[in-house]
mmCIF file of N, CA and C in Angstrom:
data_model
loop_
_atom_site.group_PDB
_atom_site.id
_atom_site.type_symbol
_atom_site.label_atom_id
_atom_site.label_comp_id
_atom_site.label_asym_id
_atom_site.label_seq_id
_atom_site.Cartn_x
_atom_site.Cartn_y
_atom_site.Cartn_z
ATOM 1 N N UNK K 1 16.282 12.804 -9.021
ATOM 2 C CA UNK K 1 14.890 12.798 -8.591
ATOM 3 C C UNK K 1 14.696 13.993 -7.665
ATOM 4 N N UNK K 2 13.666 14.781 -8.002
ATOM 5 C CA UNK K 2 13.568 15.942 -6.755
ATOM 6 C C UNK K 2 13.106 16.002 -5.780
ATOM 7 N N UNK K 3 13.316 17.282 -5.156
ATOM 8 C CA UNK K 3 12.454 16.263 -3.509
ATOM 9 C C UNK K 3 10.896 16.061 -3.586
ATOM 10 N N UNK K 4 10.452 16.812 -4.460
ATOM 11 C CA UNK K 4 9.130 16.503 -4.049
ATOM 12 C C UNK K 4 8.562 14.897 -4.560
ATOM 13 N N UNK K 5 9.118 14.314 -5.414
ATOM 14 C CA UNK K 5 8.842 13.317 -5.641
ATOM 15 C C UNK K 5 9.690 12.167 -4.639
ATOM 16 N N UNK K 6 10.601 12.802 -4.126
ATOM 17 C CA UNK K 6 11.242 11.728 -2.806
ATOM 18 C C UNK K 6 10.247 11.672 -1.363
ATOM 19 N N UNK K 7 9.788 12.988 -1.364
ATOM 20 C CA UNK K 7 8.941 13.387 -0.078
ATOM 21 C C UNK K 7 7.997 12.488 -0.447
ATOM 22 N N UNK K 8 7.219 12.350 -1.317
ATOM 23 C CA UNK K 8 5.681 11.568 -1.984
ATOM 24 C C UNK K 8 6.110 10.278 -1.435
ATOM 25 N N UNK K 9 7.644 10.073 -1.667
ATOM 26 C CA UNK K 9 7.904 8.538 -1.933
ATOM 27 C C UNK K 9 8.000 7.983 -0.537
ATOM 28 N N UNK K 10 8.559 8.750 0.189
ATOM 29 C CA UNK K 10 8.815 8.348 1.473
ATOM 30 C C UNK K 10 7.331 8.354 1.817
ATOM 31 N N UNK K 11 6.484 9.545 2.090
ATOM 32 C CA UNK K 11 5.539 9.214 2.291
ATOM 33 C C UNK K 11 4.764 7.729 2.073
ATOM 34 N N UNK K 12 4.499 7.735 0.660
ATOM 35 C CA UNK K 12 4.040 6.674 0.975
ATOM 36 C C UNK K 12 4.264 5.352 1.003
ATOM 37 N N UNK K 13 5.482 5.262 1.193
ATOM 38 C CA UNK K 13 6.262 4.047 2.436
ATOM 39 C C UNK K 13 5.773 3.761 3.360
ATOM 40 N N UNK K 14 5.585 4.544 3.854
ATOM 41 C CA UNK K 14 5.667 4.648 5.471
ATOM 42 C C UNK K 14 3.808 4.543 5.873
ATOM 43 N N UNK K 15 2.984 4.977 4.476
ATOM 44 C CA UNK K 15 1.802 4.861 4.805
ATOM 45 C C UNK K 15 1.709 3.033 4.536
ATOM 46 N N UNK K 16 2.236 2.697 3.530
ATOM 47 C CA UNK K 16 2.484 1.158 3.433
ATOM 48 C C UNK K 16 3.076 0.464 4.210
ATOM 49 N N UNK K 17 3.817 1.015 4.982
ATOM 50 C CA UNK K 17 4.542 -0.303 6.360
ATOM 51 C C UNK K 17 3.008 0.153 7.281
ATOM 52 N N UNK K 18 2.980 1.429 7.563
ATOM 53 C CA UNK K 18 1.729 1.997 8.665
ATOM 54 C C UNK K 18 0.254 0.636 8.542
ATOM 55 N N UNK K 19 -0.108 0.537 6.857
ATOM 56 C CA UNK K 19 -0.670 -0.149 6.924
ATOM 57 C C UNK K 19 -0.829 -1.930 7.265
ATOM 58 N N UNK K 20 0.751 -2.153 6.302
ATOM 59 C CA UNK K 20 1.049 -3.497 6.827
ATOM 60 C C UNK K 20 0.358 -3.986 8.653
ATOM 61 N N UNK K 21 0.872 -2.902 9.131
ATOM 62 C CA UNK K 21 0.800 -3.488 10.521
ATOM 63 C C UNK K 21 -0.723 -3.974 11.195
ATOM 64 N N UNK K 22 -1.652 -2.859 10.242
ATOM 65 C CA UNK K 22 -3.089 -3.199 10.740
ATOM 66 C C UNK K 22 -3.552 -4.373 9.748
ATOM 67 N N UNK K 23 -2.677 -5.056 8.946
ATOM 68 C CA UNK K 23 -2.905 -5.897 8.218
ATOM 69 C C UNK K 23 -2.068 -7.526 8.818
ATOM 70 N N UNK K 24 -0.981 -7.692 9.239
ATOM 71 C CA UNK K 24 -0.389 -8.416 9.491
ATOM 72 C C UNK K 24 0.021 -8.431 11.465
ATOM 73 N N UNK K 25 -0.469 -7.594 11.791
ATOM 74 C CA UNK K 25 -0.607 -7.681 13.499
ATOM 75 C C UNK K 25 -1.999 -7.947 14.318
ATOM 76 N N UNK K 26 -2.733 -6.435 13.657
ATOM 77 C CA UNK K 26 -3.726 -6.056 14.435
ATOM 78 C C UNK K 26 -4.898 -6.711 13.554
ATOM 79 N N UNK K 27 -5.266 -7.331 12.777
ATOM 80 C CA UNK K 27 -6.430 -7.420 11.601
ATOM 81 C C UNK K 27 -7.150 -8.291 12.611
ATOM 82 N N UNK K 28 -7.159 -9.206 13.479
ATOM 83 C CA UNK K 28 -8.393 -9.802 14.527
ATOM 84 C C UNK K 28 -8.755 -8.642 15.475
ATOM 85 N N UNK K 29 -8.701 -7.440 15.496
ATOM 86 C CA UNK K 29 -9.624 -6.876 16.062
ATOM 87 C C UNK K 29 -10.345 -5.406 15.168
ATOM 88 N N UNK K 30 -11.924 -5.771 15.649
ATOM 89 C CA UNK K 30 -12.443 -4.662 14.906
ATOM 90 C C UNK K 30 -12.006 -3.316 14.212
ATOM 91 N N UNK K 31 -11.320 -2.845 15.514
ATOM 92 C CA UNK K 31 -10.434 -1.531 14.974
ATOM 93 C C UNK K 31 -9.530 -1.588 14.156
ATOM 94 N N UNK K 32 -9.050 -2.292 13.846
ATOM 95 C CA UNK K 32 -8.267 -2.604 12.337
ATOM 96 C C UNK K 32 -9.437 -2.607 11.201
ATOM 97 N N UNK K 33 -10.467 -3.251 11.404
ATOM 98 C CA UNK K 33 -11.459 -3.600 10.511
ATOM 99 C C UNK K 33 -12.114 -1.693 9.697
ATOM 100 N N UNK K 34 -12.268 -1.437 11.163
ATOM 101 C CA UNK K 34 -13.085 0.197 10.614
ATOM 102 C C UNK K 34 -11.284 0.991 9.872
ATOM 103 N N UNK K 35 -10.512 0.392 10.484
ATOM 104 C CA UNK K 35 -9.714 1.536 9.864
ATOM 105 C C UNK K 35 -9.448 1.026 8.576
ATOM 106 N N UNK K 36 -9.372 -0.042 7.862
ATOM 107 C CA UNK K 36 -9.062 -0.665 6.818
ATOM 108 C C UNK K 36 -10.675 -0.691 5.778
ATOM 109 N N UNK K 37 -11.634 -0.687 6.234
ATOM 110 C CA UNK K 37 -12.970 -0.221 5.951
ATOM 111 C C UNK K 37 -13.125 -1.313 5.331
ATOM 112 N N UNK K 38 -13.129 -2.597 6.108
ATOM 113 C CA UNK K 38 -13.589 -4.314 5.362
ATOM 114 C C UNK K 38 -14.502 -4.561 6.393
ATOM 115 N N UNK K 39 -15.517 -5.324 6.068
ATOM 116 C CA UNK K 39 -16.295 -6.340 6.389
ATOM 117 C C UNK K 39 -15.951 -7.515 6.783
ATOM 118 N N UNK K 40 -15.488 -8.277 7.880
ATOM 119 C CA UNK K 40 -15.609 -9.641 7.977
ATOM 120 C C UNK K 40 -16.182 -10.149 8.632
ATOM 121 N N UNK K 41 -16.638 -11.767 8.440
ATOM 122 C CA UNK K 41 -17.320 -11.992 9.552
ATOM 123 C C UNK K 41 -16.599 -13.077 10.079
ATOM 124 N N UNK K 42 -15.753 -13.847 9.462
ATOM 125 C CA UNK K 42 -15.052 -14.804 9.886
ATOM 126 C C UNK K 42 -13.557 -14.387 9.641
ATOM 127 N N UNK K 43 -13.113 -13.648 10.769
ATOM 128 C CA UNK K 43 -11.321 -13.232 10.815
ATOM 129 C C UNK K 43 -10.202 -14.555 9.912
ATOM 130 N N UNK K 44 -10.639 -15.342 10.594
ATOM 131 C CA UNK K 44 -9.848 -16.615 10.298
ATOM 132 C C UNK K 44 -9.786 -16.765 8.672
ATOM 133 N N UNK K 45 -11.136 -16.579 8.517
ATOM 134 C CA UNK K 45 -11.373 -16.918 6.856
ATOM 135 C C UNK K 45 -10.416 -16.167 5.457
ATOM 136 N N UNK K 46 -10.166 -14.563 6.581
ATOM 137 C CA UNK K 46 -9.378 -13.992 5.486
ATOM 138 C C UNK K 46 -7.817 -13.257 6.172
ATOM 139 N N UNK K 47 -7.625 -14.153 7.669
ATOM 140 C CA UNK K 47 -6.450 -13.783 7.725
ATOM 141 C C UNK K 47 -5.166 -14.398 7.641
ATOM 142 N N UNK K 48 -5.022 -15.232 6.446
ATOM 143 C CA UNK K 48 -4.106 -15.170 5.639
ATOM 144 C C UNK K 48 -3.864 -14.082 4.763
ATOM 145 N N UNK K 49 -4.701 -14.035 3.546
ATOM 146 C CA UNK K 49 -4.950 -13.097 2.860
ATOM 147 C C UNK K 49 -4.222 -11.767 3.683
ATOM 148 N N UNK K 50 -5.039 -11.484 4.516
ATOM 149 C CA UNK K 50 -4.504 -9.619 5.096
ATOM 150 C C UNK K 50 -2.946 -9.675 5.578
ATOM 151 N N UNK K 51 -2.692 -11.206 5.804
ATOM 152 C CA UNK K 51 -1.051 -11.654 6.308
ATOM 153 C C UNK K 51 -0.158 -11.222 4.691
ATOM 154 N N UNK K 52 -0.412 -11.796 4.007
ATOM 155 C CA UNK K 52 -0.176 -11.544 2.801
ATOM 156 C C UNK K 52 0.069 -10.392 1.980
ATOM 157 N N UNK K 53 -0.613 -9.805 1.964
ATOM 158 C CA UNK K 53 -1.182 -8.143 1.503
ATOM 159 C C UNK K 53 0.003 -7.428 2.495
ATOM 160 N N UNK K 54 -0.354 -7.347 3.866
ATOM 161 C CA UNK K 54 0.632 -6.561 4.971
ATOM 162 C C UNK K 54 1.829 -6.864 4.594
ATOM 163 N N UNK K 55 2.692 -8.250 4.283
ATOM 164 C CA UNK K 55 4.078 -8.632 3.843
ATOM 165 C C UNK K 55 4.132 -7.766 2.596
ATOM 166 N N UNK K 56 3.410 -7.794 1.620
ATOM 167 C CA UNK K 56 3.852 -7.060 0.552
ATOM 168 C C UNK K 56 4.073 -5.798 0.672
ATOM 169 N N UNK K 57 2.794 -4.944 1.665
ATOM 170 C CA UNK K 57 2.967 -3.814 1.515
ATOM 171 C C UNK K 57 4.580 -3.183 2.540
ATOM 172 N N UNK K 58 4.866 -4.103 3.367
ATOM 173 C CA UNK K 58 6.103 -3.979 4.229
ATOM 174 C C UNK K 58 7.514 -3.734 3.338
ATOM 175 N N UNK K 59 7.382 -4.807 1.968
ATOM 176 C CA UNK K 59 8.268 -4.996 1.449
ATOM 177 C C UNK K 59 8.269 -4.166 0.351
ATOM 178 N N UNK K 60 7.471 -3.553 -0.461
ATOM 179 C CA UNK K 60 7.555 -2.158 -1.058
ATOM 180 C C UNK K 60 7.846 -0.936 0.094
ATOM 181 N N UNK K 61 7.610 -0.794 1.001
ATOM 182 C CA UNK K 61 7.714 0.323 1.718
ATOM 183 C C UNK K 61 9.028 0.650 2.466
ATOM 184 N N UNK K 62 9.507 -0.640 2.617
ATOM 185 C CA UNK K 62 10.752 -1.118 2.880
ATOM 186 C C UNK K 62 11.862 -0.614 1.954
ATOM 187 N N UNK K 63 11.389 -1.115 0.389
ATOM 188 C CA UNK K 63 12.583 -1.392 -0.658
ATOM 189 C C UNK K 63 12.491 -0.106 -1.289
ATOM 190 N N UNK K 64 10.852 0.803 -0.855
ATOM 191 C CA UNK K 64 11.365 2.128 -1.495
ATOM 192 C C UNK K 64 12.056 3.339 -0.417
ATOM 193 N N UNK K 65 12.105 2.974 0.900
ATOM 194 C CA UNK K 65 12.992 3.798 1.485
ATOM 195 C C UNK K 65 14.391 3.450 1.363
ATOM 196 N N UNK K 66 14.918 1.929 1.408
ATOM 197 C CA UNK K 66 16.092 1.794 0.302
ATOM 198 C C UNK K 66 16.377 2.625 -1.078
ATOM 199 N N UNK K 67 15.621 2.289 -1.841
ATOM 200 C CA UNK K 67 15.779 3.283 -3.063
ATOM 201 C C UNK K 67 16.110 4.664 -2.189
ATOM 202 N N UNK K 68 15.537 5.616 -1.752
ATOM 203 C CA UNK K 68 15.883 6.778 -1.245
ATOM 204 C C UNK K 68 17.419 6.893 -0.794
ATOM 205 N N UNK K 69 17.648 6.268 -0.221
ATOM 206 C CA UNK K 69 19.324 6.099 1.077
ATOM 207 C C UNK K 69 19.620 5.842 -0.371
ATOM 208 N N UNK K 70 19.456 4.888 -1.352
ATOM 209 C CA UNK K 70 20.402 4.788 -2.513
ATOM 210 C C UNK K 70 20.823 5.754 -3.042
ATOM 211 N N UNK K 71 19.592 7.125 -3.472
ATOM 212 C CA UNK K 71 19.620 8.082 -4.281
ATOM 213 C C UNK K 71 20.965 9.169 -3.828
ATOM 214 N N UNK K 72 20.618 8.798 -2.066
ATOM 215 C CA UNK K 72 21.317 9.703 -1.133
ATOM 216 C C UNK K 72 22.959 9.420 -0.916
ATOM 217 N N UNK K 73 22.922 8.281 -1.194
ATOM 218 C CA UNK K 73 24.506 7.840 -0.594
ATOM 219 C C UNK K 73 25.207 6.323 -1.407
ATOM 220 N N UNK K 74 24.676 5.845 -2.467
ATOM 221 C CA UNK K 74 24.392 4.959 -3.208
ATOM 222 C C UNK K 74 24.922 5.580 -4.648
ATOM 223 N N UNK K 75 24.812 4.732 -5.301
ATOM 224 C CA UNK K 75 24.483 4.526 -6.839
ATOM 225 C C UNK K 75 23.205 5.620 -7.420
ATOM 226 N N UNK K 76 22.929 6.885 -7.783
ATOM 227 C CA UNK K 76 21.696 7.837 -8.087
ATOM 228 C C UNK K 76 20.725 6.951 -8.820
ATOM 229 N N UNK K 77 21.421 6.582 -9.997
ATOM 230 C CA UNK K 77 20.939 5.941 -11.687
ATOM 231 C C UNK K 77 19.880 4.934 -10.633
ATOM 232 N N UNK K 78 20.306 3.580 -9.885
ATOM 233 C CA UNK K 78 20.149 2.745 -9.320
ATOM 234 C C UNK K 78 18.452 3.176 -8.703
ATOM 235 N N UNK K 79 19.322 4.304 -7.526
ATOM 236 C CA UNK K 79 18.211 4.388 -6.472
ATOM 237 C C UNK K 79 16.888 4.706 -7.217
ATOM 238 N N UNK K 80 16.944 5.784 -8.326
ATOM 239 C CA UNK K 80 16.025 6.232 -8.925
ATOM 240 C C UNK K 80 14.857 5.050 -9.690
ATOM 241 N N UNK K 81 15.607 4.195 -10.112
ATOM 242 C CA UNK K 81 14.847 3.246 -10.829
ATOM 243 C C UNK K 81 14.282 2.527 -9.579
ATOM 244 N N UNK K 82 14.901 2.073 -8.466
ATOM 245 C CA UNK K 82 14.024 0.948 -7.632
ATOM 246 C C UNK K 82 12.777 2.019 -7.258
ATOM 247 N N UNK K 83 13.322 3.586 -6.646
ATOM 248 C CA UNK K 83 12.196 4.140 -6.550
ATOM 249 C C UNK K 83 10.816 4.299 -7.111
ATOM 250 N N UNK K 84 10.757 4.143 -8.714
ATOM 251 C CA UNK K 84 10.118 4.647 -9.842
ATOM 252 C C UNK K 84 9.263 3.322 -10.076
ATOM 253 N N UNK K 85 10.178 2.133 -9.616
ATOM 254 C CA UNK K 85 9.685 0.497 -9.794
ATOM 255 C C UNK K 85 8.746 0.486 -8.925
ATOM 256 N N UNK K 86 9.094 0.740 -7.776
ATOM 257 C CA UNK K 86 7.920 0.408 -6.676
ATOM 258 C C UNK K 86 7.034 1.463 -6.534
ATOM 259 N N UNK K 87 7.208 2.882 -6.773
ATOM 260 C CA UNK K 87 6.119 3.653 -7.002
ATOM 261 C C UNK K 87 4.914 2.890 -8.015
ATOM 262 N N UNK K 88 5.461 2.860 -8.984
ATOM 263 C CA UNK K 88 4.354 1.965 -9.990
ATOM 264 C C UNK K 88 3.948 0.575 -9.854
ATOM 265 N N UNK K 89 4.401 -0.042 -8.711
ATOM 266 C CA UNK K 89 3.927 -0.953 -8.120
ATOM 267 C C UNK K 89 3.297 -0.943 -7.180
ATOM 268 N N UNK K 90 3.030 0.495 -6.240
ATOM 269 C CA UNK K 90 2.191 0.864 -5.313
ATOM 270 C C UNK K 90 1.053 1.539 -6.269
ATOM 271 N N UNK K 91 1.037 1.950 -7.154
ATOM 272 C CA UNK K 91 -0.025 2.996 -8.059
ATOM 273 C C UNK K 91 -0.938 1.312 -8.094
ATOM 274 N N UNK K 92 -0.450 0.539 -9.069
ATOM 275 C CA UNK K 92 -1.114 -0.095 -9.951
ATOM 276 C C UNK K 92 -1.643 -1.018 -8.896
ATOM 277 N N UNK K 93 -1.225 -1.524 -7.845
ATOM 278 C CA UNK K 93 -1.173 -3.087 -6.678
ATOM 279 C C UNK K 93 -3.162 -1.714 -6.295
ATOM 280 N N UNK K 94 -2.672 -0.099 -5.814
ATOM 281 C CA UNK K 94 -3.970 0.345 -5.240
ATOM 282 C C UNK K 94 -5.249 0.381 -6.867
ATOM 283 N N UNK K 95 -4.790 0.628 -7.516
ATOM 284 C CA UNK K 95 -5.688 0.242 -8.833
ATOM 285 C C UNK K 95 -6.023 -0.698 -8.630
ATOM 286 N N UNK K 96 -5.479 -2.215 -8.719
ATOM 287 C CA UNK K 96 -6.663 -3.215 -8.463
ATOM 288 C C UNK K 96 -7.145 -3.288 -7.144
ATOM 289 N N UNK K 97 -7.195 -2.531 -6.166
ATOM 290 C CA UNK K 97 -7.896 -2.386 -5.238
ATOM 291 C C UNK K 97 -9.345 -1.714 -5.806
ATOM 292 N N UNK K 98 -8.963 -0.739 -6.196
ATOM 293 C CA UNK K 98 -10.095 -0.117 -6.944
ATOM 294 C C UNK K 98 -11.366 -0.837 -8.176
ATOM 295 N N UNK K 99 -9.795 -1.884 -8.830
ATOM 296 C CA UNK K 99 -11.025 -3.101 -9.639
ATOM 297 C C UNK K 99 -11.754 -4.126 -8.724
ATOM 298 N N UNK K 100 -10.611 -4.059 -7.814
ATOM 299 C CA UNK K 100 -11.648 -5.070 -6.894
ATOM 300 C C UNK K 100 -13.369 -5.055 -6.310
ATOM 301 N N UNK K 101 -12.613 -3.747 -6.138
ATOM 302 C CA UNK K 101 -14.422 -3.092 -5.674
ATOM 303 C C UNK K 101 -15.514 -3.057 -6.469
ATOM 304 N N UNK K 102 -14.962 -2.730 -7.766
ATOM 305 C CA UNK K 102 -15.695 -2.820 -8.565
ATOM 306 C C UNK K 102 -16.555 -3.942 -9.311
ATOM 307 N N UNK K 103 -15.956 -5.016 -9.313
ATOM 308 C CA UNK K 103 -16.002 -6.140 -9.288
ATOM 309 C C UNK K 103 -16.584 -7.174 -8.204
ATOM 310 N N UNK K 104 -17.090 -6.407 -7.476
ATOM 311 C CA UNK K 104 -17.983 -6.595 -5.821
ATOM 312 C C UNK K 104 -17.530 -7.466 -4.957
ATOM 313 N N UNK K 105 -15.751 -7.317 -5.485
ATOM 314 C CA UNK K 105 -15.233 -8.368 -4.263
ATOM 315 C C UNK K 105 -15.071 -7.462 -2.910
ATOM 316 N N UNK K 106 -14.878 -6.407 -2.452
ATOM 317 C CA UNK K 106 -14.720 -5.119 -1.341
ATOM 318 C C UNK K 106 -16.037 -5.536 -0.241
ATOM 319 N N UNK K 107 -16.126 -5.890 0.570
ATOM 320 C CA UNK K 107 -17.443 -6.101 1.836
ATOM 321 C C UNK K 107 -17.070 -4.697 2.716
ATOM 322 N N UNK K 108 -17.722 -3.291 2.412
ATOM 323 C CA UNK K 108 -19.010 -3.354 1.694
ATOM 324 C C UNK K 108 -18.099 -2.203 0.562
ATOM 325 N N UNK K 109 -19.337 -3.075 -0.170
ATOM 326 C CA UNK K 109 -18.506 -2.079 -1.568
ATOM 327 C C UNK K 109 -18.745 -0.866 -1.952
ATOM 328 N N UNK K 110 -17.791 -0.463 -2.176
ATOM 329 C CA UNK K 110 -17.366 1.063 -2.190
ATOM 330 C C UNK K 110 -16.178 1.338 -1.221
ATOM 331 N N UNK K 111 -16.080 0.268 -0.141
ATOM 332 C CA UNK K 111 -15.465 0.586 1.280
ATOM 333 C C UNK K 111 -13.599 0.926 0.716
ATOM 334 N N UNK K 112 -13.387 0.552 -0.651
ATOM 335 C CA UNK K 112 -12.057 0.693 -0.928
ATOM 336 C C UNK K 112 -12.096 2.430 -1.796
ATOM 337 N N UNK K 113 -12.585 3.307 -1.744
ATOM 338 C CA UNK K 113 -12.300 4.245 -2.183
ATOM 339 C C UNK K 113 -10.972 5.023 -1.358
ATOM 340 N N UNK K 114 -11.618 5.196 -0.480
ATOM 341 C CA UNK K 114 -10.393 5.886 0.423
ATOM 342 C C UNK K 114 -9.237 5.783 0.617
ATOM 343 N N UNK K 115 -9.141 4.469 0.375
ATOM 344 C CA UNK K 115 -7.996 3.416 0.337
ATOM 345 C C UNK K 115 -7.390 3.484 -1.123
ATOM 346 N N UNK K 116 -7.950 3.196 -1.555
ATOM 347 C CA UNK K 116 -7.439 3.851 -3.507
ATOM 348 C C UNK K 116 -7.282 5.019 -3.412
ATOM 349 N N UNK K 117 -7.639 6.006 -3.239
ATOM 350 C CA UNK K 117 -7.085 7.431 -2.960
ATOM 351 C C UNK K 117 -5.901 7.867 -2.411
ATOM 352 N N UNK K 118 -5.736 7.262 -0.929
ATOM 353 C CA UNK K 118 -4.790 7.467 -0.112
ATOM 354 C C UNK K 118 -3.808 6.773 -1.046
ATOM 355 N N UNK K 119 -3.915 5.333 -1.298
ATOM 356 C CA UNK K 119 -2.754 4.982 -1.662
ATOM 357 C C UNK K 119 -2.003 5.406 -3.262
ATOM 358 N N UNK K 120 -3.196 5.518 -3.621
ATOM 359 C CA UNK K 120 -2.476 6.245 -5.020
ATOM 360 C C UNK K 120 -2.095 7.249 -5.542
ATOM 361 N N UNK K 121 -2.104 8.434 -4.526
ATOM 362 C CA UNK K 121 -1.568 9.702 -4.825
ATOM 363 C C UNK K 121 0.131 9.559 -4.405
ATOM 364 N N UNK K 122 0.370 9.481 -3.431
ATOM 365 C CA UNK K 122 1.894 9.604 -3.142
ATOM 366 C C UNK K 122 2.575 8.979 -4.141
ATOM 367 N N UNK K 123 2.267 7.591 -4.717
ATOM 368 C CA UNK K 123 3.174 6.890 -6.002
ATOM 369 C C UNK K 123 3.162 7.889 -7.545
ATOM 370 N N UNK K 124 1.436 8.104 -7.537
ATOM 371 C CA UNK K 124 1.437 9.028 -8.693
ATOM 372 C C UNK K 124 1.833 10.677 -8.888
ATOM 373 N N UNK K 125 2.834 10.888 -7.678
ATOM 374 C CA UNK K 125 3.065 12.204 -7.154
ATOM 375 C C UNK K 125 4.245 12.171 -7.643
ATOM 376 N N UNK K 126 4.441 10.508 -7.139
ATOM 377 C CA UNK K 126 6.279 10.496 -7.446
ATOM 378 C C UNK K 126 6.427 9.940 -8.991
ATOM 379 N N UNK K 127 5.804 9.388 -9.525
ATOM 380 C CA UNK K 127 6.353 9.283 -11.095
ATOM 381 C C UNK K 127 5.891 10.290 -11.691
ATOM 382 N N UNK K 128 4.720 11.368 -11.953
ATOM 383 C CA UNK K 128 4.799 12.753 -12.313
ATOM 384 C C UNK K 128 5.717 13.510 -12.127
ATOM 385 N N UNK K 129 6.131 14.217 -10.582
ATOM 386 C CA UNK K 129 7.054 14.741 -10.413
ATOM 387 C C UNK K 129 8.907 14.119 -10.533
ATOM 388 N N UNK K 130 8.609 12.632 -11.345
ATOM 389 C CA UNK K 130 9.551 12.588 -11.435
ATOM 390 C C UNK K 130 10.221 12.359 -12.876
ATOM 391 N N UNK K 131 9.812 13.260 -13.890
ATOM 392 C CA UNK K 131 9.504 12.756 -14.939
ATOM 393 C C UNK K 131 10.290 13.821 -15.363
#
């Protein structure tokens, strides 16, 4: 795998634990709210849900900086595939972010573009460039 598709990858790890945290720590206060660009009006109502979402995104971001140390000091064949797994599990998990919106579940909608953007370039950086 080359670096530029390891750099993508790490990257966006680290934007996925980054986020976990405003998802699974900070999500009862507003400033999580503008930075995550949701609407709520009842915290309680959807913080399970953001508890949820933050664990996942911890645990891809987690298992693809594993993959990396694998590539590095590990098994190559190995590391490469968990990498390539969870890249396309970060592409596709921010795709239905993107159906979501579309689908007028997003308060306010549209508010997930940025968020589909951000998150889907670094994964689709790393299975292009890793091809």
């Amino acid at each position: 795998m080359n670096g530029i598709a390891q750099v993508a990858a790490l990257f966006g790890a680290v934007a996925y634990i980054g986020a976990a945290q405003l998802e699974m720590v900070f999500f009862n206060r507003p400033r999580a709210h503008k930075l995550l660009h949701v609407e709520v009006d009842d915290v309680r109502d959807v913080r399970m849900w953001a508890f949820v979402v933050g664990a996942r995104n911890v645990l891809v971001g987690v298992g693809t900086i594993v993959g990396l140390v694998m590539l590095h000091v590990g098994d190559v064949a190995t590391g490469r595939v968990v990498v390539l797994t969870l890249a396309w599990y970060m592409l596709l998990a921010s795709l239905a972010m993107a159906v979501a919106d579309l689908l007028g579940y997003w308060r306010p909608r549209g508010g997930s573009v940025i968020g589909t953007i951000g998150s889907s370039l670094p994964p689709l950086v790393v299975i292009i460039a890793a091809m």
